[in-house]
Structures are given as C-alpha cells and as structure tokens.
Steps between C-alpha positions, in 0.01 A plus 500: 500500500145636521625830646542642151124474443475807724617690191169587333638518146674164525198345674275595208753382242545167679122453516480581128765236429324235710156559345634508144695177563192318625304624198777377272495162675127466436562582134767228480251236616226633274735516200585131537131410505430728205782338301354155571153616392637630168776247427413185695797264517719766334452741793857436615635626169281811524618576852861432406472746212336757730786458748755551222314815388508625859877450527567656160297806601691524828840469334431726202268766638638583846815690386305691233225593746758617754651730236173692478375458859639834613279681246197450728459553874545170682149495641342575163705228331425232761127577508478500118672161480269356767199621299642341184543170683147524640367562148675193363370283786151630428526373139638152579163337591370586152784329312385240247821440300841386617679779314297752699651355819848558361429862404343588834776326698761697306324831579455402866861394546630804312318718752644290784851531349466878525321500837715268711848660459351849545323384816814330632717805430256722691531312831866603573392865465204447734721317755845666476650319803660169398370323812143595408552411135631155598180439696299609196684251279421219744135606518485501120643146492238396756230658284601287201513185712165573665346555157620158384323346801187718529398549137452129411304440823284808440441395140399150609253643750352742247463230235256318725250785458592677172632404156867546419416788265404705805845455652623760253271748679719451808801592290327817377412595858859435607650732239238771564564482875874522433445812289282657771765435768774653283279806437453542874866584570753753376805331343849649477558671168744363246843662549558744214669287234760625256369524146612193308432330169260207472778243460689639800188495718399149390841340560618709794378262770656200327834680455514606867400148604771322301767752603438439874675191644243428772222514241682262268506271801128560547439392139683172563297449818178572307597229252561253783167588663323446166670163451397372842160670503408356161544151641239580763250692289515284187551148632321481836179374340694235304697382805190481721240354264702302246800408715345448844145422386343754737203734462461864395475600867849356548622734223353795691664384824840467332478851356376627837812353663717693255303818575527441874879472476513822304281677756713383795812637328328831421403540866857433615682711240471852652681383814737274305609782270594713801772241574599367157600679178254465213756300302541238773125461551418479129778254416397294801140497377585385149746248647212354704300461179793326328532249784125443489504423129784249529332337799185474288673262258464220758290624793152546351339169590176621658280796581671585829852503354383719210334748735814522716715551191268765354495681837882515501513622140237762588725626781784544252271654237394790720845549655666517158272751332329718764807725564531582127314830546765612749771440239310695234438788738866509608620490137310795353422866532128575555453619141639172362312272741193429281714397203719280722198325656365449147832346392487255792136423421582423137821305562359287783198407289730415211654240733154356570425500127808278453448260789121451494499311168833331581358356823194368318698355209757328723230353722309362202803369312739377769299463822508678834836383644685628192301824508590557866866441415515725192315790664710452815813524285368819337428655840843394630661667197300814584641498856854471365450783247338726762786444745752587227339814356375641833808569716485409868635848573214716378517837680235760431746791522791464256796729449552564129655735246354728235778540245258632238336768715666838537566643846199713588243279326171505693546137604847562647471864596716587797710183476870536449652311210855412409599552142216388274335274760222579745458242777226474763269250672121468529221243466578373151242430230536480123375823341612767252799605714586137589451284188734223622536317829835571667729235639469514878823622654620680187 
C-alpha cells in the first residue's frame, strides 16, 4: 500500500491531509472545553448545535462550491480554503460569546465543504491507475482512523503543559502546513468544462448521481453506515458510563476498538478488492454492521463484549464505505468528477444529519436495546434497498443506442447506424450524450 507514496504529488497531498486532520482533531477537543467554559452544564447543547451547523454547511454548501470550483486553479482554491480555515482557527481562542462559536464554525465548515470534495476529486487524476487509487482510498481511511486515535492522546499530553486555548494554535499550524504542502506540488488542471448555467452546474453532480444505479446503491449504503455509525459515535459514552458504570478511559478504549477494526479492514481492502467486486465487498461490510447492531441488543454486558462488538462494526464500517471513491471515479468523466464527489459529500452527510439526532433521541427515550434494534432495522433496510437498486451485473462497458443522435455526430463518428439508431459500446457514464442509464443487454 505504501508504494504509492513514491509519487511525490500524492505523498505531499497525503501528508497535507494527515496534518490537517490532526489539527482538526485538536480543535475538536479544544472546542468542547471552550463550550464548557462559556456554557457550563449547557455545553452539550452548544456542541450539538455546532454539529448541526457543520452538517448543514456540508449538505448545503458542497454542491454550490463544486459548481464554481472550476473557476479557480485547483491548487489556488485548496490553498485559499486552507488559509480561510487557519484564519478561523486563529480567532476561536478569542471567542467570548456562544453565538460567535456558531458563526466561526459555520465559516470553518463551509470552507471544509468546498475543500474536501475538491481534494478528493483531485486524487484520481494524480493516481490514474485504479490499483493505485484503491491504495490511496485505504490510506485515506487509515488517516481518518489514526486521527481519531492520535489527536485525543496528543491533546491530553499538550493539556498537561498548556491551556486548552493554545490547542487552537495546533489547528492553525496544521492548516498552514497543509497549504504549504499543496503549494509545493503541481496539480492536474481542471478539464475544460462546457459553459453551463448556475442551476445546471449546481445540480449536475446530484443529477448524475441519482441517474446512476451503482451510485443509488451507494446512497443506500451511506444511509446504512450512518445508522450503524451513529450508534457508536453518539451512544458509546452512555453505554460505557451510564450502562456499564465504567470510566472515561473505558470510553476511549471502546472507541479505539472501533477505530482498530476500521484500520484492519482498510489495510486488507486493496488485496480484497482485487478478488471481489465493489458491490460484494460493500454489501458485506454493511451486512456485518447490521449483524453487529442486532447482536448488540443482548450481547453488551461488559467492557470486553462491547470492545469486541465495536471492533466488528468497525471492520464493516471501513469495508462498506472505503470503496466509494472507486464508484464515483468509475461513474463520471473527469470534468464532472468534482461535482459528483460534492454530491456524495452532501448526500452522505445528510444521512448523518438524520441518524445522529435519531440515535441520541432513541437512546434517551427508549434505552439502548431498542436503539440497537431500530438502527439495526434501518441499516438492514439500507442493505435491501442497495441490493435492489444496484444490479449484481454492473459492467463498466455497456452497449447502448443513440436514437436521438444523427449519424456522423462527434460522439458516434465512424459508427454505422441502422435507420435512425446508432449503437455502440464503451465505458458508460451519465453525461450530456448519455442522460439515462441503459438497460443492460438491450
């Protein structure tokens, strides 16, 4: 997997991602402490509102940002957004009112909503071979999991010698280092896009996404991942401290078990995906999470059983969502890739926006066994929907007709047609010449 780090451009981009993630993790810890300083016992409400603002920014801003992303060179755009994020982090230690937190979080997450899909859409152009890109996806998953383990430990160590306000300085350094690493490499230029109206550019990624069967399946899988993941991220602290009567360190160990499972799956995926289709691997991953949730209705009786369960759900979590970049790459032309990644970014976070509060409300109102069962049912429904809308036969090259294109059109030039139909085969994606997905075999 580490072979791809020999590519200088990708190596710098991966380092930029890692450093920015660690900086963001430090900010997460510091933000919780800042909320408690300003709001006391109401800190949970403040953080919950900040999380909702984050998700709203992700869902609402990403498609709009993607519509205008091709107006700037990629490197210029990414560096500018890193500098904006660094500027916001620089202001956070000086916040004295709760509303100021909300404003700054909105600006920060708006910049992230523009940065992340653009960054993700750049990697397939830097690593054009699918084998290399698969390794990059697994490394990216590992980066997120490592951040969830390293950042809290680093923050705890730093807090022994500095105040929490100074943790935001680590975030500033992280974003500045990310910008410097992006500046240090030449990125592939945006493919020359066709001139389109604002509405067309803003909704294009969403329209391509919903017109592609494998991506409709990906949306169902994203919903299932959010249902199962919300159980872990929202209710671990309640299960461990209120249910099992254990300490805060036990909460960290439980979440570390989930992260370890995710990391093991990420390490195994490049080789696994050489033998299994993406559909099989992803449905298997979400199926593992479903089984884990139903087992959780009766199995969680102690720390060890919870850690084993969270490890298994972590395996499914990474297996179900890591290959998503391969689907997006396979389902788009290079010029449409940023808008398609933005659509996935927005839609997947919309799923989290639904299931985060649902997991918390169910746990508070009906208890953990019922919450495991309801979220397990939601994830099982997602598996069924994904298997229905994403056909098992999903060839990349599809033979299809062009009844509306005249013989001699640039897209079909040199291809013989019969009557008013022009028929040929190639790697099929939804675009201007192919607005609808054909039935395979027709």
